[in-house]
Amino acid sequence: MSDYKTLSVADVSVGDKLPELDIDITSGLIVGGALATRDFEPVHHDKSVAQAAGLPDIFMNILTSQGLMSRFVTDWSGPEAIVKSLDVKLGAPNLPGMVMTVAGEVTACDAEAGVVDIAVTGENNIWGMHMQGSVQIVLPVEG
Amino acid sequence: MVANIKDKAVIVGVHNTEFSKDSGVSELSLAAQAVKGAIDDAGLKPSDIDGFATFTMDSNDEIEVARAVGCGDMTFWGRSHYGGGAATGSLHQAVMAVATGMAECVAVYRALNGRSGHRFSDGVSGNIMTADAIHWGWYMPYGLLTPASWVAMFNQRWMHLTGVTKDAMFEVAHSTREYAVNNPNAFFYGRSFDRAEYDAARMIADPLQLFDCCQESDGASCVIVTTPERARDLKQPGVSVRGVAQAAAADQEQMTSFYREEFAAIPEMEIAAKNCYEMSGLSVDDIDAAIIYDAFSPIVLWQLEAWGFCGFGESGDFVLDGALRPGGRLPTNTHGGQLSEGYIHGVNGIVEATRLVRGQSLNQPDKEINHALVTSGVGIPTGGALLGKLD
Amino acid sequence: MTPEEQKAFEDKLYAYVGVKVCSRKPAKDAVNETMIRHWTEVMGDNNPAYTDMEWAASSRRGRTIAPPAMMYVWNQEGYSVASSGRASDPQTDMVEFFNEHGFTGVLGTNVKQEYSREASPGDTVYVEMVIDSISERKATARGTGYFFETLATFSDQNNETLGTQRFRVLKFIPQEQPAAAADTNELQVPTRIPSPRGHDNGWWWNAVDEGKVLIQRCKSCQTLRHPPRPMCGECQSMEWDSIESTLDGEVMSYTSLRHPKIPGYPSDPICAVIKLAEGTNIVSNVVGCEFADVHIGMKLKGKVEQVDEKTMLPQFYPA
């Protein structure tokens, strides 16, 4: 069995930065993400429909952005963390050819309850902020 | 004073290509044909040409012409500005080079598709297809786009061949920063860093991290050169140029000489070093301090080897012995270098080398500085100079 | 819209507040490993809590769970959205009402999910949804409009609440875009920077567009040269032809451009100087492996590929 580490709340302090994650936005990720979230809106898989809606290409659906944000946090926290909320403010769309850099920082940490708030941003290198929000998790309290 | 070039340079070969309204070939091709024709007219070989002179408006880099024609190492190139004003201006460059011995055979060229390509009547706009633009085209589509990435490509192989590690790169970056800490004009005045911070800094292009890279700076530097006679009447102690050389080696490209049999090397800097030493009558043991061009930390290491301070692959041990530090064998980049003072394309380095010889550096070493070395950038046609006290 | 028309519009609009979009109904499929795996693969999420049964059995939970961010996924309508359009419900009716009055623009602005309980394979997710609120009329950067918020509540087969989702949407009257602004570069998706194509190199790139990597050869002395040049440096002949490379190669050196991120390029592209079997060096990308796996001396095999909408390039894979 693989050894997966989970942070303890004692390991975490306000101001801690999460390791940055660069995600290549490809047509594969956008279409794959839309289908994995059962989102068959044509703007997420049909370029001509996306262009008719005023964008140059298909764009990422919200459920994929949520998924990437959740993954970003649990990559850092480890698998015993329990995700309590995901609050996302949506910005510029993610289109193929862009790179989204996801960054995060601990903004609150309750050592007794194990509750940790993380501010997360996902910024793409063309149009800027794609998503901005906060994720709340509960970490194990003892080591 | 009267210029002293009379009868010191002679025109020995000439050639024109076909003149047309549409050459059907590149400007580089025209330049290569003209140069080759003149070489033939003179009865010389391409490898005899060691210098070039042309117009600043010419789109053909000297090194591109040299590679195309199959010339070897070069020790002179000079351009003259102001459009047609450069006609005898480029001849003037060539004559000065030959008269002073900076080069032996200089090709003066000008090549243009002035009708089928960029027309003067187009005015000053429009796309200009140059050999230089085509050169970058071999790298841009792959993302090999920045100076850091080109230097990283050399350095990865050089580290592989020599076994030199990041310990040596850290020592270069760190010893330089320690000088900047004392220099109020430096970006990093009063701000040191330690090994943990160095290691944690962001990766720029493997293996170069943030502190291995220089600043992007706004600023300007200048030095004034005059005759020894006038220098003796002026208020500062004179600093004499004992030797100065420029060099491009065979198969030179601009930052991307990746096509040589062994490209983890800077043969052009070795030529510049050899010529500077010969010109000045000095040897490596005479050099007391150095300003070594440091756009990136590892290029200091390669240059220490090229100038003979140590053998190939030995620069790591050389710097780890503390050679670059204030009390070391070769206090280096005492202004804080371009890594930590500012990146003014090396001219701030000439300023600091002058100050070292004058005895005016903010980090003036305890020992007497009789001779200082200052070098140009690496990966491109380059050069160096040896400065000493005016007798 | 006159004040009277606006009042009449808003009277009808605000009647949607509190209207149920759907009553509590089950997803067509129970939470299942197949859909979870599909999701984790695309997201690049290796969390063993979702897919590693063995690990999960000995974890605090004792079982695998569905990614909480999938909560909304289970009740999605499915392919009919693409094939026959979204089925009508009070929310689509309200959207249509907006559209009829010129509020044709739509922009999701916020989505907040809160999770009270983790679902596992075998659980069935139920959803009910209500139009929870509609804002007053607002002037926004996009145009004048209204924010509405839907509240979806999720529960399992035992009627235990799993969580909620609040989704905030702006419906607005799109501002007239000046023609010039609508056609700015901003709307172009960037591609890699192409090489200019001139006399001396255009033929080489044209061959790449046709899937071939050529090496220039002197017709007089047969010397190969790359990058192409108009004259042979060995014998000064200007006559040349070319051979096609097999694209068997070896890494001479390599790096990866980590910073800055360049629009149109993948992040951290691996670039290498590659010695081809024919003897000339070429710069290209190494793909199909991690940076840590690349080393000097590594054998590569190249092929010409389309890397973005406009660009064909040789790309090299581990041999």
mmCIF file with all atom_site columns, C-alpha atoms in Angstrom, chain C residues 174-240:
data_model
loop_
_atom_site.group_PDB
_atom_site.id
_atom_site.type_symbol
_atom_site.label_atom_id
_atom_site.label_alt_id
_atom_site.label_comp_id
_atom_site.label_asym_id
_atom_site.label_entity_id
_atom_site.label_seq_id
_atom_site.pdbx_PDB_ins_code
_atom_site.Cartn_x
_atom_site.Cartn_y
_atom_site.Cartn_z
_atom_site.occupancy
_atom_site.B_iso_or_equiv
_atom_site.pdbx_formal_charge
_atom_site.auth_seq_id
_atom_site.auth_comp_id
_atom_site.auth_asym_id
_atom_site.auth_atom_id
_atom_site.pdbx_PDB_model_num
ATOM 1  C CA . PRO C 1 174 ? -25.009 43.404 -23.373 1.00 0.00 ? 174 PRO C CA 1
ATOM 2  C CA . GLN C 1 175 ? -23.371 46.741 -24.065 1.00 0.00 ? 175 GLN C CA 1
ATOM 3  C CA . GLU C 1 176 ? -22.876 47.570 -27.694 1.00 0.00 ? 176 GLU C CA 1
ATOM 4  C CA . GLN C 1 177 ? -19.273 46.742 -28.511 1.00 0.00 ? 177 GLN C CA 1
ATOM 5  C CA . PRO C 1 178 ? -17.605 49.116 -30.939 1.00 0.00 ? 178 PRO C CA 1
ATOM 6  C CA . ALA C 1 179 ? -16.638 47.042 -33.994 1.00 0.00 ? 179 ALA C CA 1
ATOM 7  C CA . ALA C 1 180 ? -12.948 47.698 -33.411 1.00 0.00 ? 180 ALA C CA 1
ATOM 8  C CA . ALA C 1 181 ? -13.094 46.540 -29.803 1.00 0.00 ? 181 ALA C CA 1
ATOM 9  C CA . ALA C 1 182 ? -14.889 43.334 -30.720 1.00 0.00 ? 182 ALA C CA 1
ATOM 10 C CA . ASP C 1 183 ? -12.042 42.415 -33.009 1.00 0.00 ? 183 ASP C CA 1
ATOM 11 C CA . THR C 1 184 ? -9.116  43.107 -30.709 1.00 0.00 ? 184 THR C CA 1
ATOM 12 C CA . ASN C 1 185 ? -6.196  40.790 -30.359 1.00 0.00 ? 185 ASN C CA 1
ATOM 13 C CA . GLU C 1 186 ? -7.509  39.983 -26.929 1.00 0.00 ? 186 GLU C CA 1
ATOM 14 C CA . LEU C 1 187 ? -9.909  37.547 -28.505 1.00 0.00 ? 187 LEU C CA 1
ATOM 15 C CA . GLN C 1 188 ? -7.191  35.690 -30.365 1.00 0.00 ? 188 GLN C CA 1
ATOM 16 C CA . VAL C 1 189 ? -5.970  32.553 -28.687 1.00 0.00 ? 189 VAL C CA 1
ATOM 17 C CA . PRO C 1 190 ? -2.204  32.779 -28.886 1.00 0.00 ? 190 PRO C CA 1
ATOM 18 C CA . THR C 1 191 ? -0.157  30.225 -30.729 1.00 0.00 ? 191 THR C CA 1
ATOM 19 C CA . ARG C 1 192 ? 3.582   29.642 -30.746 1.00 0.00 ? 192 ARG C CA 1
ATOM 20 C CA . ILE C 1 193 ? 5.721   32.350 -32.307 1.00 0.00 ? 193 ILE C CA 1
ATOM 21 C CA . PRO C 1 194 ? 6.473   31.189 -35.832 1.00 0.00 ? 194 PRO C CA 1
ATOM 22 C CA . SER C 1 195 ? 9.760   31.532 -37.616 1.00 0.00 ? 195 SER C CA 1
ATOM 23 C CA . PRO C 1 196 ? 9.765   34.126 -40.362 1.00 0.00 ? 196 PRO C CA 1
ATOM 24 C CA . ARG C 1 197 ? 10.190  32.394 -43.710 1.00 0.00 ? 197 ARG C CA 1
ATOM 25 C CA . GLY C 1 198 ? 12.711  33.822 -46.125 1.00 0.00 ? 198 GLY C CA 1
ATOM 26 C CA . HIS C 1 199 ? 14.715  32.586 -49.073 1.00 0.00 ? 199 HIS C CA 1
ATOM 27 C CA . ASP C 1 200 ? 17.178  30.649 -46.967 1.00 0.00 ? 200 ASP C CA 1
ATOM 28 C CA . ASN C 1 201 ? 14.837  28.891 -44.540 1.00 0.00 ? 201 ASN C CA 1
ATOM 29 C CA . GLY C 1 202 ? 11.300  29.036 -45.917 1.00 0.00 ? 202 GLY C CA 1
ATOM 30 C CA . TRP C 1 203 ? 11.700  25.728 -47.802 1.00 0.00 ? 203 TRP C CA 1
ATOM 31 C CA . TRP C 1 204 ? 12.708  24.016 -44.566 1.00 0.00 ? 204 TRP C CA 1
ATOM 32 C CA . TRP C 1 205 ? 9.606   25.173 -42.691 1.00 0.00 ? 205 TRP C CA 1
ATOM 33 C CA . ASN C 1 206 ? 7.384   24.412 -45.686 1.00 0.00 ? 206 ASN C CA 1
ATOM 34 C CA . ALA C 1 207 ? 8.643   20.818 -45.528 1.00 0.00 ? 207 ALA C CA 1
ATOM 35 C CA . VAL C 1 208 ? 7.819   20.712 -41.800 1.00 0.00 ? 208 VAL C CA 1
ATOM 36 C CA . ASP C 1 209 ? 4.278   21.752 -42.683 1.00 0.00 ? 209 ASP C CA 1
ATOM 37 C CA . GLU C 1 210 ? 4.201   18.625 -44.861 1.00 0.00 ? 210 GLU C CA 1
ATOM 38 C CA . GLY C 1 211 ? 5.491   16.450 -42.044 1.00 0.00 ? 211 GLY C CA 1
ATOM 39 C CA . LYS C 1 212 ? 9.159   16.230 -43.033 1.00 0.00 ? 212 LYS C CA 1
ATOM 40 C CA . VAL C 1 213 ? 12.380  17.414 -41.437 1.00 0.00 ? 213 VAL C CA 1
ATOM 41 C CA . LEU C 1 214 ? 15.017  18.036 -44.101 1.00 0.00 ? 214 LEU C CA 1
ATOM 42 C CA . ILE C 1 215 ? 18.749  18.601 -43.829 1.00 0.00 ? 215 ILE C CA 1
ATOM 43 C CA . GLN C 1 216 ? 20.428  20.832 -46.381 1.00 0.00 ? 216 GLN C CA 1
ATOM 44 C CA . ARG C 1 217 ? 23.209  19.148 -48.367 1.00 0.00 ? 217 ARG C CA 1
ATOM 45 C CA . CYS C 1 218 ? 25.890  20.739 -50.517 1.00 0.00 ? 218 CYS C CA 1
ATOM 46 C CA . LYS C 1 219 ? 25.566  19.381 -54.054 1.00 0.00 ? 219 LYS C CA 1
ATOM 47 C CA . SER C 1 220 ? 29.262  19.878 -54.658 1.00 0.00 ? 220 SER C CA 1
ATOM 48 C CA . CYS C 1 221 ? 30.923  18.352 -51.578 1.00 0.00 ? 221 CYS C CA 1
ATOM 49 C CA . GLN C 1 222 ? 27.893  16.592 -49.963 1.00 0.00 ? 222 GLN C CA 1
ATOM 50 C CA . THR C 1 223 ? 28.441  18.310 -46.607 1.00 0.00 ? 223 THR C CA 1
ATOM 51 C CA . LEU C 1 224 ? 25.243  18.480 -44.533 1.00 0.00 ? 224 LEU C CA 1
ATOM 52 C CA . ARG C 1 225 ? 24.420  21.761 -42.843 1.00 0.00 ? 225 ARG C CA 1
ATOM 53 C CA . HIS C 1 226 ? 21.833  22.990 -40.363 1.00 0.00 ? 226 HIS C CA 1
ATOM 54 C CA . PRO C 1 227 ? 20.507  25.587 -39.932 1.00 0.00 ? 227 PRO C CA 1
ATOM 55 C CA . PRO C 1 228 ? 20.338  26.150 -43.700 1.00 0.00 ? 228 PRO C CA 1
ATOM 56 C CA . ARG C 1 229 ? 22.541  28.810 -45.260 1.00 0.00 ? 229 ARG C CA 1
ATOM 57 C CA . PRO C 1 230 ? 22.906  30.053 -48.826 1.00 0.00 ? 230 PRO C CA 1
ATOM 58 C CA . MET C 1 231 ? 26.556  29.003 -49.272 1.00 0.00 ? 231 MET C CA 1
ATOM 59 C CA . CYS C 1 232 ? 28.535  25.917 -48.285 1.00 0.00 ? 232 CYS C CA 1
ATOM 60 C CA . GLY C 1 233 ? 31.099  26.881 -45.660 1.00 0.00 ? 233 GLY C CA 1
ATOM 61 C CA . GLU C 1 234 ? 33.366  24.037 -46.765 1.00 0.00 ? 234 GLU C CA 1
ATOM 62 C CA . CYS C 1 235 ? 33.573  24.580 -50.533 1.00 0.00 ? 235 CYS C CA 1
ATOM 63 C CA . GLN C 1 236 ? 31.601  27.830 -51.082 1.00 0.00 ? 236 GLN C CA 1
ATOM 64 C CA . SER C 1 237 ? 29.229  26.159 -53.534 1.00 0.00 ? 237 SER C CA 1
ATOM 65 C CA . MET C 1 238 ? 25.771  27.700 -53.738 1.00 0.00 ? 238 MET C CA 1
ATOM 66 C CA . GLU C 1 239 ? 24.198  24.549 -55.193 1.00 0.00 ? 239 GLU C CA 1
ATOM 67 C CA . TRP C 1 240 ? 22.349  22.431 -52.692 1.00 0.00 ? 240 TRP C CA 1
#
